[in-house]
Coordinates of N, CA and C in Angstrom, one line a residue:
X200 N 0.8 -1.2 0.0 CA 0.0 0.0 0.0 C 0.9 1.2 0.0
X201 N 0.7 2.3 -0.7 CA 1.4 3.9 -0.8 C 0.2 4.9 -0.4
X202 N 0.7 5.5 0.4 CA -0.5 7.0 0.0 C 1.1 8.0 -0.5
X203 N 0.6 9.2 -0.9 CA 1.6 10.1 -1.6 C 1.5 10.9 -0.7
X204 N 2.4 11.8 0.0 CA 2.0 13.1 0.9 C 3.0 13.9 0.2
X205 N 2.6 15.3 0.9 CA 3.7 16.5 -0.1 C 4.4 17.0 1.5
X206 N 6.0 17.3 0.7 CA 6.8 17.9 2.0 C 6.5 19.0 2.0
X207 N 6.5 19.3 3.6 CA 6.2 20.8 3.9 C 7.4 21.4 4.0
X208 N 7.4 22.8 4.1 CA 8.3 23.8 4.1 C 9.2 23.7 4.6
X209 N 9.3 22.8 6.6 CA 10.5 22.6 6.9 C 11.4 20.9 6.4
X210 N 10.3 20.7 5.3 CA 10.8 19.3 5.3 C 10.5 18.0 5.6
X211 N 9.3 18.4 6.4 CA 8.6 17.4 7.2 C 7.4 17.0 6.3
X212 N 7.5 15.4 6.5 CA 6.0 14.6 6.1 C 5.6 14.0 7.5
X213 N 4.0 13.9 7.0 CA 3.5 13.4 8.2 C 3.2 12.0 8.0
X214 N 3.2 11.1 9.0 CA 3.0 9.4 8.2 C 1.6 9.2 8.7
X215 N 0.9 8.8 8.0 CA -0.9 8.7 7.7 C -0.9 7.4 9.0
X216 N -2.2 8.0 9.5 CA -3.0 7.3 10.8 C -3.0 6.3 10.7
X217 N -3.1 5.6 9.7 CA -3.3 4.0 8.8 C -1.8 3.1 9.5
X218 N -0.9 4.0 8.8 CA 0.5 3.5 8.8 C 0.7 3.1 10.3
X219 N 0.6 4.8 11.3 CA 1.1 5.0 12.6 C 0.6 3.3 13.8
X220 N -0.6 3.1 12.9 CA -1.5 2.5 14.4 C -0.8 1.1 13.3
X221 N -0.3 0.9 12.4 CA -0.1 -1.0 11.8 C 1.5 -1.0 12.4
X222 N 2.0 -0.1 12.3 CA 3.2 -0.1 12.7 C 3.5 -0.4 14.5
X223 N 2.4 0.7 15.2 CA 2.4 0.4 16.5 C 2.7 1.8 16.5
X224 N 3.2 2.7 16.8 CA 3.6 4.1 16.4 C 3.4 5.0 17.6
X225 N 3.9 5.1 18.5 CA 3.0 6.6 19.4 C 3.9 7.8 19.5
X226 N 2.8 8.8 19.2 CA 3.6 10.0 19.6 C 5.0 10.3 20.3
X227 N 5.6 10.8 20.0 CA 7.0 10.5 21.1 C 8.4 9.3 20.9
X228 N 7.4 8.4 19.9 CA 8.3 7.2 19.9 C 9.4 7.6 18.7
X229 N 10.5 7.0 18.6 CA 11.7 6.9 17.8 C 11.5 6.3 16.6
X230 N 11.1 6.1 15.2 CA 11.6 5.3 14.2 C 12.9 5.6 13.2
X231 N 13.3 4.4 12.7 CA 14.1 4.3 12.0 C 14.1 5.1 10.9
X232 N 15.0 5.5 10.0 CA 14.5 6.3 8.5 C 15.9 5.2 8.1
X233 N 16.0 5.1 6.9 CA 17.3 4.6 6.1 C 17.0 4.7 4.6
X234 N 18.0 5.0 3.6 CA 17.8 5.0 2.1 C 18.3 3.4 1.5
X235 N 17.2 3.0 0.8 CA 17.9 1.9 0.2 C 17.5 1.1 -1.2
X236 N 19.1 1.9 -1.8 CA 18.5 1.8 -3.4 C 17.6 2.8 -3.5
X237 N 17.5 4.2 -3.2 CA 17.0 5.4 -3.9 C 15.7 5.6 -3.0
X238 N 15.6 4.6 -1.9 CA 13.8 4.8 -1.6 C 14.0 5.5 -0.4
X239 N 13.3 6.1 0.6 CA 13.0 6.4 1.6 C 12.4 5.2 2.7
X240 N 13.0 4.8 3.6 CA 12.3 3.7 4.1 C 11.9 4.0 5.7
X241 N 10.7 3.9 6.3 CA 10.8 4.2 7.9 C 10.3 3.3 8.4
X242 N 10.8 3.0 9.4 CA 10.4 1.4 10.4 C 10.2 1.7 12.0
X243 N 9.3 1.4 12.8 CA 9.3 1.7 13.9 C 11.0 1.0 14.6
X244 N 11.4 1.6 15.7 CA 12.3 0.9 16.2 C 12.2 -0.3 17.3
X245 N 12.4 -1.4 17.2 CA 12.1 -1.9 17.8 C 13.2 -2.8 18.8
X246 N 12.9 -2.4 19.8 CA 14.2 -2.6 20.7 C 14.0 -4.2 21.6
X247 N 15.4 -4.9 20.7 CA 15.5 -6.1 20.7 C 15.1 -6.5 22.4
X248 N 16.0 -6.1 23.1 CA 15.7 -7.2 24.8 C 14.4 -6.7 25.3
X249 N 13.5 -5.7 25.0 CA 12.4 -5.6 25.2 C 11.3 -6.6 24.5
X250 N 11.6 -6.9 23.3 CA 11.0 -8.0 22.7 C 11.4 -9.1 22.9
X251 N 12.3 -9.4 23.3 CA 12.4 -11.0 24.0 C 11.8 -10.9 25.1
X252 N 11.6 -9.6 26.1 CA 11.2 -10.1 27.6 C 9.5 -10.0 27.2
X253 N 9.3 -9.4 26.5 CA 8.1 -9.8 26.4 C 7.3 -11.0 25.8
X254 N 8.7 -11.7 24.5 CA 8.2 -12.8 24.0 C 8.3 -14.0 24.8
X255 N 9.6 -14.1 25.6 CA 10.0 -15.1 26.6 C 9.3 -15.5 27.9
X256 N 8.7 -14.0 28.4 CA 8.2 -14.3 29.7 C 6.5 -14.1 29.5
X257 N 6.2 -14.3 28.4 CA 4.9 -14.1 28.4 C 4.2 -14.8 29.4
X258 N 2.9 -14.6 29.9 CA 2.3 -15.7 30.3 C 1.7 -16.7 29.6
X259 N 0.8 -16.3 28.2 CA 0.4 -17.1 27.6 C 1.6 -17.5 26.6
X260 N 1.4 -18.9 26.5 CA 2.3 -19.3 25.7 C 1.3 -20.2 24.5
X261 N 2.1 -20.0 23.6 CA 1.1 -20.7 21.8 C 1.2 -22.3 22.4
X262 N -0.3 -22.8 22.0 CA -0.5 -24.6 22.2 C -0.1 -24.9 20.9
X263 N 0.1 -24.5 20.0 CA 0.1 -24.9 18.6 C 1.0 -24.1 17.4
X264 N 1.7 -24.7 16.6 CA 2.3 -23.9 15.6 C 1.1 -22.9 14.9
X265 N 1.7 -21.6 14.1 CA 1.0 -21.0 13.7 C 2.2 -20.6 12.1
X266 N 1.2 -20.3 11.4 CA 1.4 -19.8 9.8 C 1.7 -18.1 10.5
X267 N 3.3 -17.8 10.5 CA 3.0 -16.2 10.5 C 3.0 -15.5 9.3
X268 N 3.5 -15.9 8.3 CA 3.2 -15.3 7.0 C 1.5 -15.0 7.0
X269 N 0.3 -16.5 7.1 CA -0.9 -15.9 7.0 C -1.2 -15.1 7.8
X270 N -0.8 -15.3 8.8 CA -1.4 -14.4 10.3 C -1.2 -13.2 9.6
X271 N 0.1 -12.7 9.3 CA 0.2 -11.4 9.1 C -0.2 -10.7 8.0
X272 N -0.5 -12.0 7.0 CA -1.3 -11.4 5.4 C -2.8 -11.0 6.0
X273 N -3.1 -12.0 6.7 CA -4.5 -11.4 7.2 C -4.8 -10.5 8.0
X274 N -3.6 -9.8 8.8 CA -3.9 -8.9 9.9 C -3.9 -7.6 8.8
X275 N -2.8 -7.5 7.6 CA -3.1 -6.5 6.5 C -3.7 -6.4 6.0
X276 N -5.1 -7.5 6.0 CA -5.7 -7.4 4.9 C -7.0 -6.7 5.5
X277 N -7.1 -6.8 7.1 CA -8.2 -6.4 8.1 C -7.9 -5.0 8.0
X278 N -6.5 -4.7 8.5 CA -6.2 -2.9 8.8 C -6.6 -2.2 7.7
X279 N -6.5 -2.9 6.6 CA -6.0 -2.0 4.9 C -7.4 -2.2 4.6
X280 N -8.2 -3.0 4.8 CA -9.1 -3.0 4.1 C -8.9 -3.8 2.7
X281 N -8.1 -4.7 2.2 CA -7.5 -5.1 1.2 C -8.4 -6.6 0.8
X282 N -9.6 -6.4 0.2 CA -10.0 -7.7 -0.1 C -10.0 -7.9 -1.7

């Protein structure tokens, strides 16, 4: 998915509501920017030993393997609206 936005005067784009909340995004928080191969790319940051303590010490733990490729095609297809 693209939306197009135009830069403002000091330079700044805004990243659309859509994006902020699939990404996880909140006000205040840090993402990444990097160029690669000519593109503009921004990624939330995501801080590794905080995602292990939360994956490690979860309480609920998965009874069963799971497809994360579908999981995640389907969670894009719910946010985006993409049928």
């Amino acid at each position: 998915m693209s939306i197009t936005r135009r830069v403002g005067s000091k330079g700044q784009i805004v990243i659309p509501k859509v994006f902020r909340e699939f990404l996880g995004v909140r006000p205040g928080e840090e993402v990444v920017m990097e160029i690669v191969e000519k593109e503009l790319r921004i990624r939330s940051e995501v801080d590794p030993e905080k995602f292990m303590e939360d994956f490690c010490f979860s309480p609920k733990k998965l009874t069963r393997k799971i497809d994360l490729e579908k999981v995640l095609g389907e969670e894009v297809e719910e946010r985006f609206a993409l049928h």
